Short mmCIF file of N, CA, C and O in Angstrom, two decimals:
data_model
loop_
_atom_site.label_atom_id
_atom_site.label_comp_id
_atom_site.label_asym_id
_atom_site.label_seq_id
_atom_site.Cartn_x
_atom_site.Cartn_y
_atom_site.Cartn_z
N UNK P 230 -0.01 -22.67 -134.37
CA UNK P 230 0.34 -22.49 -135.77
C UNK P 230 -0.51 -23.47 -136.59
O UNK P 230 -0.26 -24.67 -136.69
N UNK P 231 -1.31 -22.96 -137.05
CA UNK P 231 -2.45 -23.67 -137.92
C UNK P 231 -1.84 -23.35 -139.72
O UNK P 231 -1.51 -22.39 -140.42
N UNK P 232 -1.99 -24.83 -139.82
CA UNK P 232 -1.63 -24.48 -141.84
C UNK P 232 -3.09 -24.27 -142.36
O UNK P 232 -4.08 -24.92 -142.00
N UNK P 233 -3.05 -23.29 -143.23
CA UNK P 233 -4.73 -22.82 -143.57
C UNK P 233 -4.34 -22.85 -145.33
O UNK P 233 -5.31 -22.99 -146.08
N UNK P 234 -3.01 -22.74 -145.94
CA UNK P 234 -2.96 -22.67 -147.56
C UNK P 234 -3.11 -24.18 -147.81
O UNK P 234 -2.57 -25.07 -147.15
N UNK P 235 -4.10 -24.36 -149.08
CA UNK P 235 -4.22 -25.65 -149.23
C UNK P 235 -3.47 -26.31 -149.92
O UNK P 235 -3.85 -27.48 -149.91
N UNK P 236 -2.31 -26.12 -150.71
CA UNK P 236 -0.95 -26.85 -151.09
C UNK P 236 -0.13 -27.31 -149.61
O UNK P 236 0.18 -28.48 -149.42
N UNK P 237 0.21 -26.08 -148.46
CA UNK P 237 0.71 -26.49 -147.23
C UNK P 237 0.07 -27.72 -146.57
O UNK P 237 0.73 -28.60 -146.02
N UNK P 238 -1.41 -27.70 -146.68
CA UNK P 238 -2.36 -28.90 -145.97
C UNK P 238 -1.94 -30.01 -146.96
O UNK P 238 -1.00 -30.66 -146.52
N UNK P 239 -2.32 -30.35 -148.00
CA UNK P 239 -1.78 -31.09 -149.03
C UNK P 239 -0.26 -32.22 -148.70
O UNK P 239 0.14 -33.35 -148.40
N UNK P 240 0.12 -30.72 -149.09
CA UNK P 240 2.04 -31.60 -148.51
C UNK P 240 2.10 -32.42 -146.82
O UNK P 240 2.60 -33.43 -146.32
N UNK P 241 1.46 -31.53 -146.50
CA UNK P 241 1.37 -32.08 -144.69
C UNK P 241 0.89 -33.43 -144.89
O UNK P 241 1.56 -34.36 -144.44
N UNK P 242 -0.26 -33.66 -145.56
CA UNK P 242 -0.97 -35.21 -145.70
C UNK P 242 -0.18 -35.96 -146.16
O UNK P 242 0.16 -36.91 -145.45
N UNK P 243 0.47 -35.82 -147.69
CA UNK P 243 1.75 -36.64 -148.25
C UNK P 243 2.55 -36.74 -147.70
O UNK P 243 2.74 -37.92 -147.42
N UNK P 244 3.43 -35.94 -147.20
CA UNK P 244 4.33 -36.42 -146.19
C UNK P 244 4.14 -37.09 -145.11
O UNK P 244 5.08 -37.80 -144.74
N UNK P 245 2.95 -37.06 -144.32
CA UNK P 245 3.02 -38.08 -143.55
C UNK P 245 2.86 -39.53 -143.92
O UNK P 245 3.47 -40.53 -143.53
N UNK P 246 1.62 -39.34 -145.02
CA UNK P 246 1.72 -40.81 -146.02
C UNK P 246 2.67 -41.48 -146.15
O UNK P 246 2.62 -42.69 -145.92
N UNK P 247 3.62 -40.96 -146.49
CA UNK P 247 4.94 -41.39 -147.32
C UNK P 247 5.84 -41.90 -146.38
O UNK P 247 6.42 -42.99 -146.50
N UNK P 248 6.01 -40.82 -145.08
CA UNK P 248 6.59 -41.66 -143.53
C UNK P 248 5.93 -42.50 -143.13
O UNK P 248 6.62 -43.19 -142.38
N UNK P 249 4.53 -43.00 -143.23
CA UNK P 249 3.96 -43.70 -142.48
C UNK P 249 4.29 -45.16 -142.85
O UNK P 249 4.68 -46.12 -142.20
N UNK P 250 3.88 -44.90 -144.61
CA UNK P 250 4.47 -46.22 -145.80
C UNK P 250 3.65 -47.28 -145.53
O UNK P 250 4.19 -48.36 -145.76
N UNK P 251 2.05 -47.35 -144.96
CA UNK P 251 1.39 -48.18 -144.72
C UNK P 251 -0.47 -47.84 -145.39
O UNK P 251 -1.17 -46.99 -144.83
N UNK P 252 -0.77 -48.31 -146.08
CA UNK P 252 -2.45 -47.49 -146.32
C UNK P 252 -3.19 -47.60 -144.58
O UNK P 252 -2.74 -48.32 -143.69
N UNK P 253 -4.04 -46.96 -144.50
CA UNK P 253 -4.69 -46.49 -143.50
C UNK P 253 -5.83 -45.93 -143.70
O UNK P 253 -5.90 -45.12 -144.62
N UNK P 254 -7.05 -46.23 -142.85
CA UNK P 254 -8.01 -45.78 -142.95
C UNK P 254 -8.27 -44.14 -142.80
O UNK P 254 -7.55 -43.40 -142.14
N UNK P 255 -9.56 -43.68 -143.64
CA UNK P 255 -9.61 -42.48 -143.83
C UNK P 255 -9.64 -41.94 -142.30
O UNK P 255 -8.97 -40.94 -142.04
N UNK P 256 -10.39 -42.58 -141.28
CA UNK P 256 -10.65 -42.07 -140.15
C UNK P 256 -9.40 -41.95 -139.72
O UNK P 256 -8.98 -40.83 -139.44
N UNK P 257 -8.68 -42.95 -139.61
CA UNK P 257 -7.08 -42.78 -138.62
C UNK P 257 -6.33 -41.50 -139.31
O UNK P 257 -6.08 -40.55 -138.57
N UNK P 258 -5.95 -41.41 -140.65
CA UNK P 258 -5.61 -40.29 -141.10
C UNK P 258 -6.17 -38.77 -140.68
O UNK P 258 -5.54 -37.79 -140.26
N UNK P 259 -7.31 -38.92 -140.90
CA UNK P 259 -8.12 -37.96 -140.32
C UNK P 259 -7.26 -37.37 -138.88
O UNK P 259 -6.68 -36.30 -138.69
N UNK P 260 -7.42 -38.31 -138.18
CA UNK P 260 -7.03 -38.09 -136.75
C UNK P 260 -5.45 -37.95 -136.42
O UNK P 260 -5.09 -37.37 -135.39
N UNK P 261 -4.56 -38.48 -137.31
CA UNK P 261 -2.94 -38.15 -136.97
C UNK P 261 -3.09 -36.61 -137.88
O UNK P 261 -2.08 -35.91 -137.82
N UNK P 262 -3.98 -36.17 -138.50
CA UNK P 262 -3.77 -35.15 -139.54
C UNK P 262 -4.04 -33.45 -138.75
O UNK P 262 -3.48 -32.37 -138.94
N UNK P 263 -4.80 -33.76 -138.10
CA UNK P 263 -5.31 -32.75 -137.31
C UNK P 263 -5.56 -32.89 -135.92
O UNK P 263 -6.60 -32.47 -135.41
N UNK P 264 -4.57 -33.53 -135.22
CA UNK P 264 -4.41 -34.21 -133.42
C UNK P 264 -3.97 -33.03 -133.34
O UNK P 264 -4.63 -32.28 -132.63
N UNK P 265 -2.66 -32.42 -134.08
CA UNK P 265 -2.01 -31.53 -133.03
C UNK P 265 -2.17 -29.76 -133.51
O UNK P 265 -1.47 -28.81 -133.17
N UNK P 266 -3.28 -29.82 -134.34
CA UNK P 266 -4.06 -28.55 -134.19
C UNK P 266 -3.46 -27.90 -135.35
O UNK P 266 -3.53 -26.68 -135.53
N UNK P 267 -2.70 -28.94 -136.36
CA UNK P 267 -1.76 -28.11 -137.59
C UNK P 267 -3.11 -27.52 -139.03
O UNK P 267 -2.94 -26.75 -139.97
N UNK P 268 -4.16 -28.17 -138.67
CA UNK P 268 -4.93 -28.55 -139.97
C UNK P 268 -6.42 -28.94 -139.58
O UNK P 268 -6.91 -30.04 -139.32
N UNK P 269 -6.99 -27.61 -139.62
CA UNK P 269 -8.80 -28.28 -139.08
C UNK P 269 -9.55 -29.07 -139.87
O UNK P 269 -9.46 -28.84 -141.08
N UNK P 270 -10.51 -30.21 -139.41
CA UNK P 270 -11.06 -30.79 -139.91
C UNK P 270 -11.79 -30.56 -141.52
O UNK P 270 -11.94 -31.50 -142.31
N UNK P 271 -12.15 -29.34 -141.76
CA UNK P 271 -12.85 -28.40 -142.97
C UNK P 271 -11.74 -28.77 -143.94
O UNK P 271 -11.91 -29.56 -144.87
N UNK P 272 -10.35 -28.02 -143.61
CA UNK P 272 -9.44 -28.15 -144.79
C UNK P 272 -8.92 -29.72 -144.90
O UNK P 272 -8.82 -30.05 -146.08
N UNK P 273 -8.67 -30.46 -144.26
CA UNK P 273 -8.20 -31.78 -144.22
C UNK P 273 -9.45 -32.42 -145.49
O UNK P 273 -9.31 -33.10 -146.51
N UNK P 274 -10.62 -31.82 -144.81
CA UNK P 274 -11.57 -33.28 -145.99
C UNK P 274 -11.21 -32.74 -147.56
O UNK P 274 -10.84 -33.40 -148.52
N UNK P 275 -11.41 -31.47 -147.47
CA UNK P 275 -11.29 -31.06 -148.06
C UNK P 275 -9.85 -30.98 -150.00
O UNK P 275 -9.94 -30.99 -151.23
N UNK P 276 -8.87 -30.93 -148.97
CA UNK P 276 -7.72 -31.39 -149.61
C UNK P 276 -7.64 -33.12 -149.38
O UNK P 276 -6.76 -33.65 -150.06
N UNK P 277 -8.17 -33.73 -148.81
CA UNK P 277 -7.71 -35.25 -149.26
C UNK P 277 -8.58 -35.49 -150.04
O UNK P 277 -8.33 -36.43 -150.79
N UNK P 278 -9.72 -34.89 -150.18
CA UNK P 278 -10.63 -35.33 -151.61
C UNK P 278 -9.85 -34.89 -152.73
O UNK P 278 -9.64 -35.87 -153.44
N UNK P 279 -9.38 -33.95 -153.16
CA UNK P 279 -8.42 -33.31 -154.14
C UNK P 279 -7.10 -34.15 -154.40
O UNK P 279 -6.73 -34.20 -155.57
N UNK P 280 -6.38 -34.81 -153.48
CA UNK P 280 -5.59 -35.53 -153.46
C UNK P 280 -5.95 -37.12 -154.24
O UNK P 280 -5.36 -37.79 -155.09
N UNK P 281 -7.06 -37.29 -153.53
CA UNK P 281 -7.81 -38.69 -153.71
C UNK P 281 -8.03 -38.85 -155.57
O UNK P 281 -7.83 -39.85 -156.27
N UNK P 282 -8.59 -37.22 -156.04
CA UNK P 282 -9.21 -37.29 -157.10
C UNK P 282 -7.97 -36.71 -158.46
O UNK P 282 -8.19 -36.41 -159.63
N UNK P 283 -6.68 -36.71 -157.68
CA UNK P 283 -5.38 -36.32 -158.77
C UNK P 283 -5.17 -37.53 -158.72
O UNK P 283 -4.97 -38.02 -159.83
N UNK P 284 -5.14 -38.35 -157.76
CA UNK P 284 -4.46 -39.43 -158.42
C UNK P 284 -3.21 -39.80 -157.11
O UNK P 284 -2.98 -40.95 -156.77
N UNK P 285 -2.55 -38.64 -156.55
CA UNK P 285 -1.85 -38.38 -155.24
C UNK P 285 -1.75 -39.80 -154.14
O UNK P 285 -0.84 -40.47 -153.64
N UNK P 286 -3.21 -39.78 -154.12
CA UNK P 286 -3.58 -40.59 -152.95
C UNK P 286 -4.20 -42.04 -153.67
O UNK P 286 -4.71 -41.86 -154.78
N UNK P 287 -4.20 -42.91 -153.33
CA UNK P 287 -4.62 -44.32 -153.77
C UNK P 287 -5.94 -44.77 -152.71
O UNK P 287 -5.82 -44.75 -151.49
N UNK P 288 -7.21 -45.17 -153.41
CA UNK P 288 -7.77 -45.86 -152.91
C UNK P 288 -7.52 -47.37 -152.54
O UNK P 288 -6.85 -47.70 -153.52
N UNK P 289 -7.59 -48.15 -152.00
CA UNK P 289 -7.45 -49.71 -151.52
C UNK P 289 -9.03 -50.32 -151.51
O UNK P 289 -9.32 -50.66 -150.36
N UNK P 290 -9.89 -50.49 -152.26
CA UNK P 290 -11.04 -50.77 -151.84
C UNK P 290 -11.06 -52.21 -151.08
O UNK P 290 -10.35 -53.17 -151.39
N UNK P 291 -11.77 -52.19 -150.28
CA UNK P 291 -11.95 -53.55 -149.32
C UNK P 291 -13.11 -53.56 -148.46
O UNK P 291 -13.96 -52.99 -149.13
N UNK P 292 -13.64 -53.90 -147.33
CA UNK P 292 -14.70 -53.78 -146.38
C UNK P 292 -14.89 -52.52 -145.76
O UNK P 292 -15.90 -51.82 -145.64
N UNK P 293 -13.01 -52.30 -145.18
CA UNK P 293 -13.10 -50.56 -145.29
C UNK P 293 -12.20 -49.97 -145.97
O UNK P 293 -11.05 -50.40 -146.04
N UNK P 294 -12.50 -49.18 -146.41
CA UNK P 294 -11.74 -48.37 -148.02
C UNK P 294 -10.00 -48.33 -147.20
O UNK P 294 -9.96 -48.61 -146.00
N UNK P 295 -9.21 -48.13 -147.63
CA UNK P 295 -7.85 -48.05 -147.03
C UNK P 295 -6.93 -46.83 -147.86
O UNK P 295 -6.94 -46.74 -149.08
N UNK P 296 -6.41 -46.23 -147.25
CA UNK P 296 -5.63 -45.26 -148.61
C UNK P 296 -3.90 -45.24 -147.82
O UNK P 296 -3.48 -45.32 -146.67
N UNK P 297 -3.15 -45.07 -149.54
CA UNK P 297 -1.88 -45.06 -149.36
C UNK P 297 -1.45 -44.21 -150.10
O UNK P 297 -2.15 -44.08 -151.11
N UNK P 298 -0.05 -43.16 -150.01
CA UNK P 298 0.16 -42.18 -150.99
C UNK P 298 0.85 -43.14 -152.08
O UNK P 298 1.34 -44.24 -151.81
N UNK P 299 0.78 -42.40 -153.62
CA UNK P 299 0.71 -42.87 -154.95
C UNK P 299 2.12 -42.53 -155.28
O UNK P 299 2.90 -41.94 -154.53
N UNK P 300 2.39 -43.01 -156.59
CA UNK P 300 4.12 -42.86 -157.10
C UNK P 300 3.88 -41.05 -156.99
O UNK P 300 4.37 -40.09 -156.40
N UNK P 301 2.85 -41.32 -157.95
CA UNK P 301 2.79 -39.66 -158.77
C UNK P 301 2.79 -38.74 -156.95
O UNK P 301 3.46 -37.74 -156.68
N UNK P 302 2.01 -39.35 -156.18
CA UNK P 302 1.75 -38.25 -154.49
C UNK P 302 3.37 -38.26 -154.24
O UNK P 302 3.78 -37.10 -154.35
N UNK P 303 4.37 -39.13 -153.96
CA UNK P 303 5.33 -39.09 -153.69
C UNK P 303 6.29 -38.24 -154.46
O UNK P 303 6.84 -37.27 -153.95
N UNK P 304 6.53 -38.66 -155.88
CA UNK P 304 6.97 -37.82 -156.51
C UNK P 304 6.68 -36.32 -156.00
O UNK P 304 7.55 -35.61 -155.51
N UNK P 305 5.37 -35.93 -156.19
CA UNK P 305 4.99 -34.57 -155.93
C UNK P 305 5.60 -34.02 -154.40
O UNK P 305 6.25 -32.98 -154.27
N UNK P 306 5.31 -34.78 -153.49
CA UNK P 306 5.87 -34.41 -152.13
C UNK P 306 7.89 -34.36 -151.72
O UNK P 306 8.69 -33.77 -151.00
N UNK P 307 7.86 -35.36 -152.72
CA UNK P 307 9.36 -34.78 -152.78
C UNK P 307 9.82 -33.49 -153.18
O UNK P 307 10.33 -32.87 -152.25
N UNK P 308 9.78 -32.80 -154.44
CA UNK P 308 9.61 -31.69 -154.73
C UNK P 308 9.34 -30.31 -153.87
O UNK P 308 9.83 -29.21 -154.15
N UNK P 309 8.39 -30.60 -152.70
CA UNK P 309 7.79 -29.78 -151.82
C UNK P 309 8.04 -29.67 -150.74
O UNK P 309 7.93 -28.50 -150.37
N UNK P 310 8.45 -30.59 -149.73
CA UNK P 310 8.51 -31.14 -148.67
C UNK P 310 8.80 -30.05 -147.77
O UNK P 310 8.19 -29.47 -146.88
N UNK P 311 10.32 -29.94 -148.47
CA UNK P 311 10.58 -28.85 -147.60
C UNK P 311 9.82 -27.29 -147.30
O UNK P 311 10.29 -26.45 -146.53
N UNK P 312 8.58 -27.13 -148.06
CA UNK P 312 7.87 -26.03 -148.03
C UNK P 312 7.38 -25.65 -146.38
O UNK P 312 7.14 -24.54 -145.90
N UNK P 313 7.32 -27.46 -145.50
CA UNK P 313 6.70 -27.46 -144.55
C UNK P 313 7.58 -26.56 -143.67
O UNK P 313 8.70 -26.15 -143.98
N UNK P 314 6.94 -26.30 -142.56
CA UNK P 314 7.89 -25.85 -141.67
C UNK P 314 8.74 -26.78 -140.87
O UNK P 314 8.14 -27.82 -140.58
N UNK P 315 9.97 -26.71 -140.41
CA UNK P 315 10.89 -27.93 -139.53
C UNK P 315 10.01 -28.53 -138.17
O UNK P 315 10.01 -29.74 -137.96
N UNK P 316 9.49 -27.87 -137.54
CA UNK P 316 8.78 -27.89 -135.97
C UNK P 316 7.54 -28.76 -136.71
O UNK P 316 7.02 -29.43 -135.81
N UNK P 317 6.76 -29.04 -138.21
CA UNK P 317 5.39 -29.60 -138.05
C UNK P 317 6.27 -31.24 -138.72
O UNK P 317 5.85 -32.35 -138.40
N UNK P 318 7.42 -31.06 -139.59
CA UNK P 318 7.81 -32.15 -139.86
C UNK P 318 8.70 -32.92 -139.13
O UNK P 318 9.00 -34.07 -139.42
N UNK P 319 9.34 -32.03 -137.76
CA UNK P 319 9.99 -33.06 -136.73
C UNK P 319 8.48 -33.86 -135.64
O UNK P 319 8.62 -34.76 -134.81
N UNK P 320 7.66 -33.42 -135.88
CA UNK P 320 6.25 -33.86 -135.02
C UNK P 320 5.72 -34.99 -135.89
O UNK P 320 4.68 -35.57 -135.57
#
């Protein structure tokens, strides 16, 4: 079960943000985002640039860039959350 709509990919990223509650590098995200085959690499860059550039997602600039989800990303993922399916948000 691959998420391919890009609001579904979207919410998938914020919500994990938001459980994670720590900024993290783009690479590690990258890799908890699409480990278990929910979200291919194409749509992931894809929607976290969109995320990055609403405002959603927070840059951390430092040696290596760091990102954390934003009031406004949270807000928004509350609203949605439940759009996900139960089986990708108990994982």
């Amino acid at each position: 079960m691959e998420l391919t709509d890009k609001l579904d990919v979207k919410v998938f990223i914020l919500f994990l943000l938001k459980n994670i509650k720590e900024p993290l590098e783009y690479s590690t995200i990258n890799d908890i985002v699409i480990q278990d085959g929910f979200v291919n690499y194409f749509d992931f860059s894809i929607c976290f640039g969109e995320l990055v550039e609403s405002g959603q997602i927070e840059e951390i600039p430092g040696e290596k860039s760091l990102y954390r989800i934003s009031e406004v990303g949270e807000m928004a993922v509350e609203n949605v959350e439940m759009r996900l399916f139960t089986s990708v948000r108990e994982k």
